[in-house]
Short mmCIF file of N, CA and C in Angstrom, two decimals:
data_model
loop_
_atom_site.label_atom_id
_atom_site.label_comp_id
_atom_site.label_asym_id
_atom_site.label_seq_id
_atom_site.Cartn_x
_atom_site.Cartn_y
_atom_site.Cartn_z
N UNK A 1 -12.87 5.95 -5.42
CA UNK A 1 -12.70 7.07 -4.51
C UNK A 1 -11.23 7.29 -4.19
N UNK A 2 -10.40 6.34 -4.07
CA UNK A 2 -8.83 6.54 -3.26
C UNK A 2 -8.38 7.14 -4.96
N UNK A 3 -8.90 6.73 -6.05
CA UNK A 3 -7.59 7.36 -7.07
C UNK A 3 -7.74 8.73 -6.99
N UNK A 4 -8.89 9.57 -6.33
CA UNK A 4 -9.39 11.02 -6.67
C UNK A 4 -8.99 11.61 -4.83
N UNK A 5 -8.93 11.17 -4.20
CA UNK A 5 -8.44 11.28 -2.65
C UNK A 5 -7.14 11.51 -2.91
N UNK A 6 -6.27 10.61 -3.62
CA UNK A 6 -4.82 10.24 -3.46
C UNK A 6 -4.43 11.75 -4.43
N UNK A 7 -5.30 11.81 -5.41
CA UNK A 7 -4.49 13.01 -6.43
C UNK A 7 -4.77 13.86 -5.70
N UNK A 8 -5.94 14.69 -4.83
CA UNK A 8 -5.96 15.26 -4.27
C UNK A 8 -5.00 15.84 -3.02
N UNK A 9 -4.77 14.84 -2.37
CA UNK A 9 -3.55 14.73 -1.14
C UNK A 9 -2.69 15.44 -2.13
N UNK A 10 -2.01 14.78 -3.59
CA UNK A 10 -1.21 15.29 -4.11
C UNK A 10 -0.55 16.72 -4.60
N UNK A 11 -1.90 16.38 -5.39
CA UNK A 11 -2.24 17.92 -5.86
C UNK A 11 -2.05 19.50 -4.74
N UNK A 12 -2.51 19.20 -3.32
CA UNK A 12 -2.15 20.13 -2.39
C UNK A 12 -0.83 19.99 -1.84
N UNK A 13 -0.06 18.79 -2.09
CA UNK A 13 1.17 19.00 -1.83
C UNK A 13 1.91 19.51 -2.76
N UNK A 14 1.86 19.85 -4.01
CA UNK A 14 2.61 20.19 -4.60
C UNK A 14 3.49 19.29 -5.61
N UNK A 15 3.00 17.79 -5.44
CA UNK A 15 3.74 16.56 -5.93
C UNK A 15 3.08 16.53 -7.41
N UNK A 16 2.41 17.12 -8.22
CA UNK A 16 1.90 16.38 -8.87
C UNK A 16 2.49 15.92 -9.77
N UNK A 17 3.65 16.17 -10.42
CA UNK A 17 4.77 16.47 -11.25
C UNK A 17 5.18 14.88 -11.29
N UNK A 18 5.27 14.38 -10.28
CA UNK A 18 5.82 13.24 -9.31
C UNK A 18 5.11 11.86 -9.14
N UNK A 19 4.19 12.10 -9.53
CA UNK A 19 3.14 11.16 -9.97
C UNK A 19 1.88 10.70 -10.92
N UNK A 20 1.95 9.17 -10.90
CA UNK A 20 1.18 8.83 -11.79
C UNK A 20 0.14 8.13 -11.02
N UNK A 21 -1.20 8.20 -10.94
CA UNK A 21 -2.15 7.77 -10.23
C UNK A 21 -3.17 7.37 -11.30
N UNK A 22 -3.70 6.50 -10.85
CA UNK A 22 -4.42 5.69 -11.80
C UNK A 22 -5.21 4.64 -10.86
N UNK A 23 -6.52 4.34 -11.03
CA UNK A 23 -7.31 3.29 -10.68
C UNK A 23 -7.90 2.31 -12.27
N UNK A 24 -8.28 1.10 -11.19
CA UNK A 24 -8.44 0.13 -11.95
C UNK A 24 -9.20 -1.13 -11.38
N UNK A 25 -10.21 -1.08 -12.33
CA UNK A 25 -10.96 -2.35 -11.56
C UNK A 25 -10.64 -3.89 -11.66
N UNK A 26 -10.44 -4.34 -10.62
CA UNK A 26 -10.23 -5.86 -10.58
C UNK A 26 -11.51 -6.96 -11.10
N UNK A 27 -12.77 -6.72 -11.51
CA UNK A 27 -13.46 -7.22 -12.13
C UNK A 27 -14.38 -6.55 -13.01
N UNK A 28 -15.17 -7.02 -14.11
CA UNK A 28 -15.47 -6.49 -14.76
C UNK A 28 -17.19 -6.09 -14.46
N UNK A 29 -17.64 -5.71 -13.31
CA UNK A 29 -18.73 -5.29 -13.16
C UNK A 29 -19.29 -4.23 -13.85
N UNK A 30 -18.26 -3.05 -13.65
CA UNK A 30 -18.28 -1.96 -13.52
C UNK A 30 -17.73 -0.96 -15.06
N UNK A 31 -17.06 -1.89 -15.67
CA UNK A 31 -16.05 -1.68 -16.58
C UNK A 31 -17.06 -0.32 -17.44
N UNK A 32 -16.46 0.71 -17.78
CA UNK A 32 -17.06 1.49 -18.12
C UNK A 32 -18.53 2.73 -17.88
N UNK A 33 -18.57 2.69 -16.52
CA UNK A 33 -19.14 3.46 -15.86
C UNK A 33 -18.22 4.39 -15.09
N UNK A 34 -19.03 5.26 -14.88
CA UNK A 34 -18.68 6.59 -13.81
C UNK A 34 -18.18 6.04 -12.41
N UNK A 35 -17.65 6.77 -11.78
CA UNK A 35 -17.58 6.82 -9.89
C UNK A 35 -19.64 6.84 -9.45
N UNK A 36 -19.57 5.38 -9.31
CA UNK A 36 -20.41 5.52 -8.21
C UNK A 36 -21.23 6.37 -7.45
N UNK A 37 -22.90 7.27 -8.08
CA UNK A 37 -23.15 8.32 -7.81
C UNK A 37 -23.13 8.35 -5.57
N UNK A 38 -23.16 7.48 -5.27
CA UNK A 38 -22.87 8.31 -3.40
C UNK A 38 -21.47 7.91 -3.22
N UNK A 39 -20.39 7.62 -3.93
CA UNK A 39 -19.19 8.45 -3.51
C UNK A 39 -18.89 9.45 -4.28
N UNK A 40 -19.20 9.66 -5.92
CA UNK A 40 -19.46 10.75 -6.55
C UNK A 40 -19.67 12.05 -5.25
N UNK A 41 -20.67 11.35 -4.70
CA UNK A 41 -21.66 12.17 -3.85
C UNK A 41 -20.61 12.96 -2.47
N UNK A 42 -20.23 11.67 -1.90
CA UNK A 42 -18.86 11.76 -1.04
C UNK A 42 -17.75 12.71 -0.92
N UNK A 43 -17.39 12.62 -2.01
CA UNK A 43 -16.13 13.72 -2.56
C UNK A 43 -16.37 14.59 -2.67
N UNK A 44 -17.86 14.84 -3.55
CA UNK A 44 -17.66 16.66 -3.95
C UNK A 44 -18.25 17.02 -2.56
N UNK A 45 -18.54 16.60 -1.50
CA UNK A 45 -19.10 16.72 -0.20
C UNK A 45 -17.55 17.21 0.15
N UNK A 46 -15.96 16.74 -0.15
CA UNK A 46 -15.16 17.32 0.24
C UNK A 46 -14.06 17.91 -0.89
N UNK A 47 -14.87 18.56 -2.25
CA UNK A 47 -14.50 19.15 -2.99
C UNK A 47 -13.55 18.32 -3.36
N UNK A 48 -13.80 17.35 -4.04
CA UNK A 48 -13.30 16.59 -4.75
C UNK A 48 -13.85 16.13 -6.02
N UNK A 49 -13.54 16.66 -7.01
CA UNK A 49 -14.31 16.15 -8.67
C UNK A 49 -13.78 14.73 -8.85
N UNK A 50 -14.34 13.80 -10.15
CA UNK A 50 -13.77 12.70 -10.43
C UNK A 50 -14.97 12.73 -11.54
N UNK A 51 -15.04 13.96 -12.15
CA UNK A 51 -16.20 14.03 -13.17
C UNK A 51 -14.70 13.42 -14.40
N UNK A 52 -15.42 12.72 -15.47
CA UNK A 52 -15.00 11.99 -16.63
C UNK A 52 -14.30 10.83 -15.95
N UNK A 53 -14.15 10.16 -15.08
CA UNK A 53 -14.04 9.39 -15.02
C UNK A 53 -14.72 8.01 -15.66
N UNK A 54 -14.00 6.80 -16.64
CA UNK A 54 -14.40 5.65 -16.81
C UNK A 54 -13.92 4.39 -16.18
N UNK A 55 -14.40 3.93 -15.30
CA UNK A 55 -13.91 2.09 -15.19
C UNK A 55 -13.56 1.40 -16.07
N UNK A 56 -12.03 1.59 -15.72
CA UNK A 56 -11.23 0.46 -16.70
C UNK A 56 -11.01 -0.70 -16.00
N UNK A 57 -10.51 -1.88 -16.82
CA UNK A 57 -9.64 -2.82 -15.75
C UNK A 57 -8.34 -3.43 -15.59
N UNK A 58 -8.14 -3.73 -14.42
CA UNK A 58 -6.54 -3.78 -14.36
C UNK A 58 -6.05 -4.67 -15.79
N UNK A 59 -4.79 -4.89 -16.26
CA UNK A 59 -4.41 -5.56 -17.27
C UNK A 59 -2.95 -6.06 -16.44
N UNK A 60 -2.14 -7.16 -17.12
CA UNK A 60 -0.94 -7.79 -16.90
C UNK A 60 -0.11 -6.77 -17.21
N UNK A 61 -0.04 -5.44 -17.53
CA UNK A 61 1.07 -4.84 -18.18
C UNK A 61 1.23 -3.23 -17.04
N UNK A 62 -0.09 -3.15 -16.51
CA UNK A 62 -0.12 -2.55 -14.75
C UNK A 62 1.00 -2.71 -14.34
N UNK A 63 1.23 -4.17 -14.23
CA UNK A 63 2.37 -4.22 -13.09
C UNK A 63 3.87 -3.74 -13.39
N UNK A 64 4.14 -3.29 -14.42
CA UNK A 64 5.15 -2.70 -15.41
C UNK A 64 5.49 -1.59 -14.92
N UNK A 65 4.11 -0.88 -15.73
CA UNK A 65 3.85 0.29 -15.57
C UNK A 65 4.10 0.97 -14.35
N UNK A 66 3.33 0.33 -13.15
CA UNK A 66 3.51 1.35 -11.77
C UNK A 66 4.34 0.64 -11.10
N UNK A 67 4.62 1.77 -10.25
CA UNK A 67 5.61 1.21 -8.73
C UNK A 67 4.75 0.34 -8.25
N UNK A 68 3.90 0.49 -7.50
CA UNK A 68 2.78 -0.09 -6.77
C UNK A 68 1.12 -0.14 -7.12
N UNK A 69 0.99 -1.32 -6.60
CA UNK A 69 -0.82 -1.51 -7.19
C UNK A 69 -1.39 -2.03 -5.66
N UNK A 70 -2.74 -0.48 -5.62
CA UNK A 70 -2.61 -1.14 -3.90
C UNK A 70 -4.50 -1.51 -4.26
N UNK A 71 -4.27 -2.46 -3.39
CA UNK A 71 -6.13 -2.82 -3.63
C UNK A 71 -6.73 -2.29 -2.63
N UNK A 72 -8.34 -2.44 -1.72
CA UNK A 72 -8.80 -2.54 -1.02
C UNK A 72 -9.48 -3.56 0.08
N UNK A 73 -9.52 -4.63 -0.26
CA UNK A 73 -9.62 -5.68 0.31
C UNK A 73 -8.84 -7.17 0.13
N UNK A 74 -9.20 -8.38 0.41
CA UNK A 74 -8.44 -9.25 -0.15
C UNK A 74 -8.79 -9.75 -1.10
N UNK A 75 -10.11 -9.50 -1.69
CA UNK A 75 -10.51 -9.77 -2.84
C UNK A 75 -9.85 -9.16 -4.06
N UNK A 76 -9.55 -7.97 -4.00
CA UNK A 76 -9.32 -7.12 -4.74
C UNK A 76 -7.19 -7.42 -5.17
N UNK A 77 -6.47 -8.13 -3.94
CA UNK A 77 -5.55 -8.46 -3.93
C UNK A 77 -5.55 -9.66 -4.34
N UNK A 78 -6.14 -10.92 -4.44
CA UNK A 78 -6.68 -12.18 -5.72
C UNK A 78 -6.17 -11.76 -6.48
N UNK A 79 -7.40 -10.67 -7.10
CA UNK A 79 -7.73 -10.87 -8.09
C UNK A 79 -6.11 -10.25 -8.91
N UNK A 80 -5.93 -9.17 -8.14
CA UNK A 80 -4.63 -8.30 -8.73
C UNK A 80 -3.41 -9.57 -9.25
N UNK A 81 -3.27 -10.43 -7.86
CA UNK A 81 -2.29 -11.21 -8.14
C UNK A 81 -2.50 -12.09 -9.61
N UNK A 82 -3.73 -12.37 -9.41
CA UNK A 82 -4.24 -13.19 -10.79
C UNK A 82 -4.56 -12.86 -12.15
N UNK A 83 -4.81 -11.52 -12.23
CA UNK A 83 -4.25 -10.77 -13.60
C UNK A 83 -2.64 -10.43 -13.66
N UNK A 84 -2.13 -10.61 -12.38
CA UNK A 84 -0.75 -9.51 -13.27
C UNK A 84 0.42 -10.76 -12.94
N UNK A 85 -0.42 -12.16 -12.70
CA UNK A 85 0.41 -13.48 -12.76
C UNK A 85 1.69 -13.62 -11.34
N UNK A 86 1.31 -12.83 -10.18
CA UNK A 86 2.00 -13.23 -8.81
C UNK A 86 2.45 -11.84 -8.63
N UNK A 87 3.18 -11.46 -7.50
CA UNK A 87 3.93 -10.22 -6.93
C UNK A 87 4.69 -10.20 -6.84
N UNK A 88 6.24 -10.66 -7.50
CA UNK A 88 7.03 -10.83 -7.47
C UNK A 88 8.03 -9.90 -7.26
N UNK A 89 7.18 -8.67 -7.48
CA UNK A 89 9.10 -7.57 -7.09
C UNK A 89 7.96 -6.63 -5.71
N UNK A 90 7.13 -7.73 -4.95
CA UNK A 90 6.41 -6.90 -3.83
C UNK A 90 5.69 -5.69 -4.41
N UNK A 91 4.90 -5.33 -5.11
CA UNK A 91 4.13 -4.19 -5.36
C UNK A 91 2.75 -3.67 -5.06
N UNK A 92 2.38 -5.23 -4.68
CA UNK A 92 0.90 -5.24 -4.28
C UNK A 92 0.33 -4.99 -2.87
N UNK A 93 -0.41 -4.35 -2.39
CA UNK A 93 -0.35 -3.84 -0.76
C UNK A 93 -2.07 -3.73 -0.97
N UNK A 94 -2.30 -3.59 0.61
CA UNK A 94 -3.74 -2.86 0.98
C UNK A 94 -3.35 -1.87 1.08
N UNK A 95 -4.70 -1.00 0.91
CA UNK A 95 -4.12 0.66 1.47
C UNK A 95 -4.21 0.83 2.94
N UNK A 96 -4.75 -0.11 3.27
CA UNK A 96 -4.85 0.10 5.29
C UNK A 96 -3.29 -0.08 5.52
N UNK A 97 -2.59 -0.74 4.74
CA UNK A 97 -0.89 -1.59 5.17
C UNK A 97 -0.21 -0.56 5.41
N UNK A 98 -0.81 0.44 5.19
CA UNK A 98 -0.19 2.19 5.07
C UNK A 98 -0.23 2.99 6.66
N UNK A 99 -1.21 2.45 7.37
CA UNK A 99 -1.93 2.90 8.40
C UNK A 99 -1.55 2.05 9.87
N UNK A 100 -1.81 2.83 10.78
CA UNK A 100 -1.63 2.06 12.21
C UNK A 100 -2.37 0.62 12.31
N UNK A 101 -3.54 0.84 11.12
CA UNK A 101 -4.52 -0.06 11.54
C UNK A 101 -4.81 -0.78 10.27
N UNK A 102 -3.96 -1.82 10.11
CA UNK A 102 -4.04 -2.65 8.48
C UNK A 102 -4.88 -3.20 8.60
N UNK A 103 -5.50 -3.44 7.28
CA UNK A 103 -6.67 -4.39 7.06
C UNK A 103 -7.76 -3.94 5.95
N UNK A 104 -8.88 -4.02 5.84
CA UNK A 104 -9.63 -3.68 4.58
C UNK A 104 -10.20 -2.49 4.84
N UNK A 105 -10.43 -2.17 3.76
CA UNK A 105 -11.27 -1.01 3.68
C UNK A 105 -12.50 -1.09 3.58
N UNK A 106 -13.42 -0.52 4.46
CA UNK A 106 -14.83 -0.64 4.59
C UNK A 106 -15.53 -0.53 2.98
N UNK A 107 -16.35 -1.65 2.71
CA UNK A 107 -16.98 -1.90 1.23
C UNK A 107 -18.18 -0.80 1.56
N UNK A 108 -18.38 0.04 1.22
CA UNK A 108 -20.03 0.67 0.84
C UNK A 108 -21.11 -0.37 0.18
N UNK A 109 -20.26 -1.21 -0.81
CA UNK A 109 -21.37 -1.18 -1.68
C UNK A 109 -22.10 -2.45 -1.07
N UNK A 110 -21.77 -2.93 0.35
CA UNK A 110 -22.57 -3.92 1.06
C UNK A 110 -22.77 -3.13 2.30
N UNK A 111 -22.70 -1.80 2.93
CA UNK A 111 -22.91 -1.55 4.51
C UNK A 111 -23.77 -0.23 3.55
N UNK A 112 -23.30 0.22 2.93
CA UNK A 112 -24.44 1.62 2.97
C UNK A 112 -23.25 3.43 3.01
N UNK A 113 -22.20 3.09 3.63
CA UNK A 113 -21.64 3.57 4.41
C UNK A 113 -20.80 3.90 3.78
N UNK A 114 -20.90 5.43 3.30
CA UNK A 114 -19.37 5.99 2.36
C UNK A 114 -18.78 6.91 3.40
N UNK A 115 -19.44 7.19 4.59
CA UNK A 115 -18.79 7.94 5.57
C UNK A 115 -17.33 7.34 6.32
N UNK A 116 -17.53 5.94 6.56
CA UNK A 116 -16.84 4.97 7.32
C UNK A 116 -15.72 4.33 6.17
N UNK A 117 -16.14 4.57 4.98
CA UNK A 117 -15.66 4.15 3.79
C UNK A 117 -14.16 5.53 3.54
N UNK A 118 -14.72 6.40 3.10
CA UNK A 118 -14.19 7.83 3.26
C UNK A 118 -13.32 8.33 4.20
N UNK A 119 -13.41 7.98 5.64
CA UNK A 119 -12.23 7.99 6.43
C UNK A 119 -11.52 6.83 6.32
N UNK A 120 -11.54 5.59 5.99
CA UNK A 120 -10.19 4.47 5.42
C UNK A 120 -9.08 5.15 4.69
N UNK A 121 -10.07 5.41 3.66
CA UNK A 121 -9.59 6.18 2.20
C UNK A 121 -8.70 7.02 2.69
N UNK A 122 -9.35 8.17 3.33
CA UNK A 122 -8.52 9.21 3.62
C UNK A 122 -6.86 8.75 4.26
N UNK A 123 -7.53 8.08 5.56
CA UNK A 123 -6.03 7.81 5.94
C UNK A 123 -5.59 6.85 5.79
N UNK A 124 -5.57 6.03 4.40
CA UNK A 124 -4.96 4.74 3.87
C UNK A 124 -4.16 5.72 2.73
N UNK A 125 -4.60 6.90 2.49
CA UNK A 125 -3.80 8.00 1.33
C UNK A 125 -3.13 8.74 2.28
N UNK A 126 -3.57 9.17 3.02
CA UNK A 126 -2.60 10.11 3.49
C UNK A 126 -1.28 9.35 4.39
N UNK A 127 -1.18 7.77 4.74
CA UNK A 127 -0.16 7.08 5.14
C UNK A 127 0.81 6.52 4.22
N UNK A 128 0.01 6.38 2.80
CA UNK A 128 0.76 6.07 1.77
C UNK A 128 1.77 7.45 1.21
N UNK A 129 1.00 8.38 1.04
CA UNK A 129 1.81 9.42 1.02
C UNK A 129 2.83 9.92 1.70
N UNK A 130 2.72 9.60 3.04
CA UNK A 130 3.82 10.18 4.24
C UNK A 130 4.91 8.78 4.02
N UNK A 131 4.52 7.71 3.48
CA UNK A 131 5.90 6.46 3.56
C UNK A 131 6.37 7.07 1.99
N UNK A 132 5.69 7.42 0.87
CA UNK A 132 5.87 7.54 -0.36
C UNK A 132 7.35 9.01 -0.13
N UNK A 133 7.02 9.93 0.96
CA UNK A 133 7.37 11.79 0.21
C UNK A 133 8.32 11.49 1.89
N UNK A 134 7.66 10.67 3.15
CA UNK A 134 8.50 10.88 4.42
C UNK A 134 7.83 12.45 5.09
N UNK A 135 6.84 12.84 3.82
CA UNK A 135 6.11 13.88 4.95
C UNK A 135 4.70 13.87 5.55
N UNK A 136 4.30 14.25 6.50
CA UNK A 136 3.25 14.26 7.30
C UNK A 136 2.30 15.51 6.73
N UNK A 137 1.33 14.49 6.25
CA UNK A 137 -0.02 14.73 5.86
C UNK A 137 -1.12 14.65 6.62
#
């Protein structure tokens, strides 16, 4: 959900030029499936596509590639550290670390709850964006 939130934020700012957004799964549950049909569900609820999307997974060469690799929980920050072999030039963050209110992002896929899930998202992107551009989203 945050890689299709975050382009979105983007995309209405006018940044898109400016970025590279990309998700990636930290284990291989998922590897090659769609977005999740109830956040599928979620998004286009706020006109948000993420149709062709596939689950890939993170690789050691991520950390190269992007400025930053932000996870959602601390699981998800493990695991990051443990594929891309430590954090050494600081790249790795929660997306709450963005927000007044750090900490994880509500899991759906154990509460039910893409509503409570969906506002994290939102403003774990739209805080990353305002430290990323310095503008208010």
């Amino acid at each position: 959900m945050a890689e299709y939130v975050m382009k979105h934020l983007v995309r209405e700012a006018g940044l898109e030029d400016q970025f590279q957004i990309a998700s990636a799964a930290t284990s291989r549950e998922e590897l090659g499936n769609p977005v999740y049909p109830p956040a599928r569900k979620k998004l286009a609820e706020h006109g948000i596509s993420c149709s062709g999307h596939m689950a890939r997974q993170l690789q050691n060469r991520d950390y190269d590639e992007y400025d930053l690799l932000i996870g959602m929980d601390q699981a998800n920050l493990r695991n990051m550290n443990r594929i891309c072999g430590g954090d050494f030039a600081e790249k790795i963050h929660l997306l709450l670390d963005f927000t007044d209110r750090p900490g994880e992002v509500a899991d759906p896929w154990y509460t039910g709850d893409f509503e409570t899930t969906w506002r994290d998202i939102l403003d774990g992107c739209r805080g990353l964006l305002e430290r990323l551009t310095g503008q208010g989203f």
